[in-house]
Amino acid sequence: MKYTVLSLFPEIIDTFFTASIMAKAISRGIVSYRSINIRDYAFDKHKTCDDAPYGGGAGMLMMPEPLSQALAAAGAKEADKRVIYLSPSGRLLTQDLAKDLSREQELILICGRYEGIDQRVIDIYVDDEVSIGDYVLSSGETAALALIDATYRLLDGVISHESLDEESFSGGLLEYPQYTRPEIYDNIQGQMRVPEILLSGHHENIRRWRLKKRVEKTFANRPDLLRNGIKKGLFDEETRKIIDELSGITEEL
Ligand code: 9WO
């Protein structure tokens, strides 16, 4: 996978690609990266990249020319390249979309600044507008990092397949709580013990306890995932039973 990132502040992105797991993926030839500084394509002596919006309104927009010059330099119109604009108005980045994006040859990511970019650049170049969640950031760079992180780790050879299968969202449930040593943890709260069942060595009981914890957590934090999983028939008999017990025959969902 090749990542090409267009930004006015590429240093924000550059650091991530020198961090440990990513650096390893690059040295193994699984990932490659280039950053393009949009300001390098500004054409006046002040290297201006922003201008006021037509129709009035707050703030400034990124000018179309430097950005489209940068996109042309990135080869954005070539086949096997997918151009993505990170924006709160995009489609939501989910694990499924991350999987889909991880199958591309090259992703070209546009990081916006100010109040956004000229719509004509979106119309001409952008294949997908993608949002990482329902909140507004000050710029697109941190969203691009989230998208890069969510996709590169799905590439063959970056992390083990067993770890991927065990994660949150596999099976439509959130993760169970986890504990490591020490067995008794001295804390401002007093002595906190690891749940007894995890020390029992009884694998079947542990499996059931973890499943119950996952359902409880999902019910508390993400009832939408339970509703969706039921609708799509994602859950086995055992999971359905736990959901029913918790939510009173799913009435409460
Ligand atoms: C700010 C603004 C102010 C007044 C009127 C309209 C406005 N739109 C915006 C806006 O969308 N600013 C963005 C800032 C422009 C593109 C880069 N910025 C950004 C990206 N903020 N949040 C994101 C983002 C990207 C992906 N997922 C979540 C948030």
Coordinates of C-alpha atoms and ligand atoms in Angstrom, one line a residue:
M1 CA 0.0 0.0 0.0
K2 CA 1.2 3.5 -0.9
Y3 CA 0.0 6.5 1.1
T4 CA 0.3 9.9 -0.4
V5 CA -0.7 12.7 1.9
L6 CA -1.4 16.3 0.8
S7 CA -1.2 18.8 3.6
L8 CA -0.1 22.3 4.6
F9 CA 1.6 20.7 7.6
P10 CA 3.1 17.4 6.5
E11 CA 5.4 17.2 9.6
I12 CA 2.3 16.1 11.6
I13 CA 1.9 13.1 9.3
D14 CA 5.7 12.4 8.8
T15 CA 6.2 11.5 12.5
F16 CA 3.7 8.6 12.4
F17 CA 5.6 6.9 9.6
T18 CA 8.8 6.7 11.6
A19 CA 7.0 5.1 14.6
S20 CA 7.8 1.5 15.4
I21 CA 5.2 -0.8 13.8
M22 CA 4.8 1.4 10.9
A23 CA 8.5 1.8 10.4
K24 CA 8.8 -2.0 10.4
A25 CA 6.0 -2.2 7.7
I26 CA 7.9 0.2 5.6
S27 CA 11.3 -1.6 5.9
R28 CA 9.5 -4.8 5.0
G29 CA 8.2 -3.1 1.8
I30 CA 4.5 -3.5 2.8
V31 CA 3.9 0.2 3.1
S32 CA 5.4 3.2 1.3
Y33 CA 4.7 6.9 2.0
R34 CA 5.2 10.3 0.5
S35 CA 4.0 13.6 1.7
I36 CA 3.3 16.6 -0.5
N37 CA 3.3 20.1 0.9
I38 CA 0.4 21.9 -0.8
R39 CA 2.2 25.2 -0.1
D40 CA 4.9 24.1 -2.6
Y41 CA 2.2 24.6 -5.3
A42 CA 1.2 28.1 -4.3
F43 CA 2.1 30.6 -7.1
D44 CA 2.3 34.1 -5.6
K45 CA 5.3 35.4 -3.7
H46 CA 3.6 35.0 -0.3
K47 CA 2.7 31.3 -1.1
T48 CA -1.0 32.0 -0.4
C49 CA -3.2 29.0 -0.2
D50 CA -6.4 30.4 1.3
D51 CA -9.1 32.9 0.2
A52 CA -12.5 34.1 1.4
P53 CA -15.7 32.1 0.6
Y54 CA -18.1 33.4 -2.2
G55 CA -21.5 34.2 -0.7
G56 CA -19.9 35.3 2.6
G57 CA -19.6 33.5 5.8
A58 CA -16.9 32.9 8.4
G59 CA -13.3 32.1 7.8
M60 CA -11.3 31.1 4.8
L61 CA -11.2 28.3 2.3
M62 CA -8.3 26.5 0.6
M63 CA -7.8 27.9 -2.9
P64 CA -8.5 25.4 -5.7
E65 CA -5.3 26.0 -7.7
P66 CA -2.4 25.0 -5.3
L67 CA -4.4 22.0 -4.2
S68 CA -5.2 20.8 -7.7
Q69 CA -1.6 21.3 -8.8
A70 CA -0.5 19.2 -5.8
L71 CA -3.1 16.5 -6.8
A72 CA -1.9 16.5 -10.4
A73 CA 1.7 16.1 -9.1
A74 CA 0.5 13.2 -7.1
G75 CA -1.0 11.6 -10.2
A76 CA -4.5 11.7 -8.7
K77 CA -6.2 10.9 -12.0
E78 CA -4.1 7.7 -12.7
A79 CA -5.8 4.3 -12.3
D80 CA -5.4 2.3 -9.0
K81 CA -5.3 5.5 -7.0
R82 CA -8.2 6.4 -4.6
V83 CA -8.5 10.1 -3.6
I84 CA -9.9 10.7 -0.2
Y85 CA -10.9 14.0 1.4
L86 CA -11.1 13.8 5.2
S87 CA -14.1 15.8 6.2
P88 CA -16.9 15.8 8.9
S89 CA -19.4 15.7 6.0
G90 CA -18.0 12.4 4.7
R91 CA -19.2 8.8 5.0
L92 CA -18.2 7.3 8.3
L93 CA -15.0 5.3 8.6
T94 CA -15.9 1.9 9.9
Q95 CA -13.9 -1.4 10.1
D96 CA -15.6 -2.5 6.9
L97 CA -14.6 0.7 5.1
A98 CA -11.1 0.4 6.5
K99 CA -10.9 -3.2 5.1
D100 CA -12.1 -2.0 1.7
L101 CA -9.6 0.8 1.6
S102 CA -6.7 -1.5 2.7
R103 CA -7.2 -3.4 -0.6
E104 CA -6.2 -0.3 -2.7
Q105 CA -2.9 0.1 -4.5
E106 CA -2.5 3.7 -3.4
L107 CA -4.5 6.1 -1.2
I108 CA -4.2 9.9 -1.8
L109 CA -5.3 11.7 1.3
I110 CA -6.3 15.4 1.3
C111 CA -6.0 17.1 4.6
G112 CA -8.0 20.3 4.7
R113 CA -7.3 23.4 6.8
Y114 CA -9.3 26.5 7.5
E115 CA -13.1 26.1 6.8
G116 CA -12.6 23.6 4.0
I117 CA -11.7 23.3 0.3
D118 CA -13.3 24.6 -2.9
Q119 CA -16.1 22.3 -4.0
R120 CA -14.8 22.1 -7.6
V121 CA -11.7 20.3 -6.4
I122 CA -13.9 17.7 -4.7
D123 CA -16.0 17.4 -7.9
I124 CA -13.0 16.8 -10.1
Y125 CA -10.7 14.7 -7.9
V126 CA -12.2 13.2 -4.8
D127 CA -13.4 9.6 -4.9
D128 CA -14.6 9.5 -1.3
E129 CA -15.2 12.0 1.4
V130 CA -14.5 10.2 4.7
S131 CA -15.3 11.2 8.3
I132 CA -13.8 9.5 11.3
G133 CA -16.7 10.5 13.6
D134 CA -19.3 13.1 14.4
Y135 CA -17.1 15.9 15.7
V136 CA -15.2 18.8 14.2
L137 CA -11.4 19.0 14.3
S138 CA -9.2 22.0 13.5
S139 CA -7.8 20.3 10.4
G140 CA -7.8 17.0 8.4
E141 CA -4.3 15.7 9.5
T142 CA -5.3 13.9 12.6
A143 CA -8.3 12.3 10.8
A144 CA -5.9 11.2 8.0
L145 CA -3.6 9.6 10.7
A146 CA -6.6 7.7 12.1
L147 CA -7.5 6.4 8.6
I148 CA -3.9 5.4 7.9
D149 CA -3.6 3.6 11.2
A150 CA -6.9 1.8 10.7
T151 CA -5.9 0.6 7.2
Y152 CA -2.2 -0.3 7.3
R153 CA -2.5 -2.7 10.2
L154 CA -4.9 -4.8 8.0
L155 CA -2.2 -5.4 5.4
D156 CA -0.8 -8.9 5.2
G157 CA 2.4 -9.2 7.3
V158 CA 1.9 -6.1 9.5
I159 CA 0.3 -7.8 12.5
S160 CA -0.7 -11.4 13.2
H161 CA -4.1 -12.6 11.9
E162 CA -4.9 -14.1 15.3
S163 CA -4.7 -10.6 16.9
L164 CA -6.9 -9.2 14.2
D165 CA -9.6 -11.8 14.7
E166 CA -9.8 -11.2 18.5
E167 CA -10.4 -7.5 18.3
S168 CA -13.3 -5.3 19.2
F169 CA -16.0 -5.3 16.5
S170 CA -15.2 -8.9 15.4
G171 CA -18.6 -10.5 16.0
G172 CA -20.3 -7.1 16.5
L173 CA -19.5 -6.9 20.3
L174 CA -17.1 -4.7 22.3
E175 CA -14.1 -6.2 24.0
Y176 CA -14.1 -8.0 27.4
P177 CA -12.1 -6.5 30.3
Q178 CA -8.5 -7.6 30.6
Y179 CA -6.1 -8.1 33.5
T180 CA -2.4 -8.8 33.9
R181 CA -0.1 -9.3 36.9
P182 CA -0.1 -8.6 39.8
E183 CA -3.0 -10.6 41.0
I184 CA -3.5 -8.1 43.9
Y185 CA -2.9 -4.5 42.8
D186 CA -2.4 -2.0 45.7
N187 CA -4.1 1.2 44.7
I188 CA -5.6 4.4 46.2
Q189 CA -8.9 2.3 46.1
G190 CA -7.3 -0.3 48.3
Q191 CA -6.4 -3.8 47.2
M192 CA -7.9 -4.7 43.8
R193 CA -8.0 -8.4 42.8
V194 CA -8.2 -10.0 39.4
P195 CA -11.6 -11.6 39.0
E196 CA -11.4 -15.0 40.6
I197 CA -12.8 -16.8 37.5
L198 CA -9.7 -15.8 35.4
L199 CA -7.5 -17.7 37.9
S200 CA -9.6 -20.8 38.0
G201 CA -8.1 -22.4 34.8
H202 CA -11.7 -23.4 33.8
H203 CA -11.6 -22.4 30.2
E204 CA -15.3 -22.9 29.4
N205 CA -16.4 -20.8 32.4
I206 CA -13.9 -18.1 31.4
R207 CA -15.2 -18.1 27.8
R208 CA -18.8 -17.7 29.0
W209 CA -17.8 -14.9 31.6
R210 CA -16.0 -13.0 28.8
L211 CA -18.9 -13.2 26.5
K212 CA -21.3 -12.0 29.2
K213 CA -18.9 -9.0 29.9
R214 CA -18.8 -8.2 26.2
V215 CA -22.6 -8.1 25.9
E216 CA -22.9 -6.0 29.1
K217 CA -20.3 -3.5 27.9
T218 CA -21.9 -3.3 24.4
F219 CA -25.4 -2.8 26.0
A220 CA -24.1 0.0 28.2
N221 CA -21.9 1.9 25.6
R222 CA -23.1 0.9 22.2
P223 CA -26.7 -0.4 22.2
D224 CA -26.8 0.4 18.5
L225 CA -24.3 -2.4 17.8
L226 CA -26.6 -4.9 19.6
R227 CA -29.7 -3.7 17.6
N228 CA -27.8 -3.9 14.4
G229 CA -26.3 -7.4 15.2
I230 CA -29.7 -8.8 16.0
K231 CA -31.2 -7.4 12.8
K232 CA -28.4 -8.9 10.7
G233 CA -28.5 -12.2 12.6
L234 CA -24.8 -11.8 13.7
F235 CA -25.2 -13.4 17.1
D236 CA -25.3 -17.1 18.0
E237 CA -27.9 -18.7 20.3
E238 CA -25.7 -18.2 23.4
T239 CA -25.1 -14.5 22.8
R240 CA -28.8 -13.9 22.0
K241 CA -29.8 -15.5 25.3
I242 CA -27.4 -13.2 27.3
I243 CA -28.8 -10.1 25.4
D244 CA -32.4 -11.2 26.2
E245 CA -31.6 -11.7 29.9
L246 CA -30.0 -8.2 30.1
S247 CA -32.5 -6.2 28.1
G248 CA -35.8 -8.0 29.0
I249 CA -36.3 -9.8 25.7
T250 CA -34.6 -7.0 23.9
E251 CA -37.5 -4.6 24.7
E252 CA -35.1 -2.1 26.1
L253 CA -33.1 -2.0 22.9
Ligands
9WO1 C1 -15.6 24.8 9.6 C2 -16.6 25.7 9.3 C3 -16.9 26.9 9.9 C4 -18.0 27.6 9.5 C5 -18.8 27.1 8.5 C6 -18.6 25.9 7.9 C7 -17.5 25.2 8.4 N1 -17.0 24.0 8.0 C8 -15.9 23.8 8.7 C9 -15.1 22.6 8.4 O1 -15.6 21.6 8.0 N2 -13.8 22.7 8.6 C10 -12.9 21.6 8.3 C11 -11.8 21.6 9.2 C12 -12.4 21.7 6.9 C13 -11.6 20.5 6.6 C14 -10.6 20.2 7.6 N3 -11.2 20.3 8.9 C15 -11.7 19.2 9.5 C16 -11.7 17.9 9.2 N4 -12.3 19.3 10.7 N5 -12.8 18.1 11.1 C17 -12.4 17.3 10.1 C18 -12.8 15.9 10.2 C19 -12.4 15.0 9.2 C20 -12.8 13.7 9.3 N6 -13.5 13.3 10.3 C21 -14.0 14.1 11.3 C22 -13.6 15.4 11.2

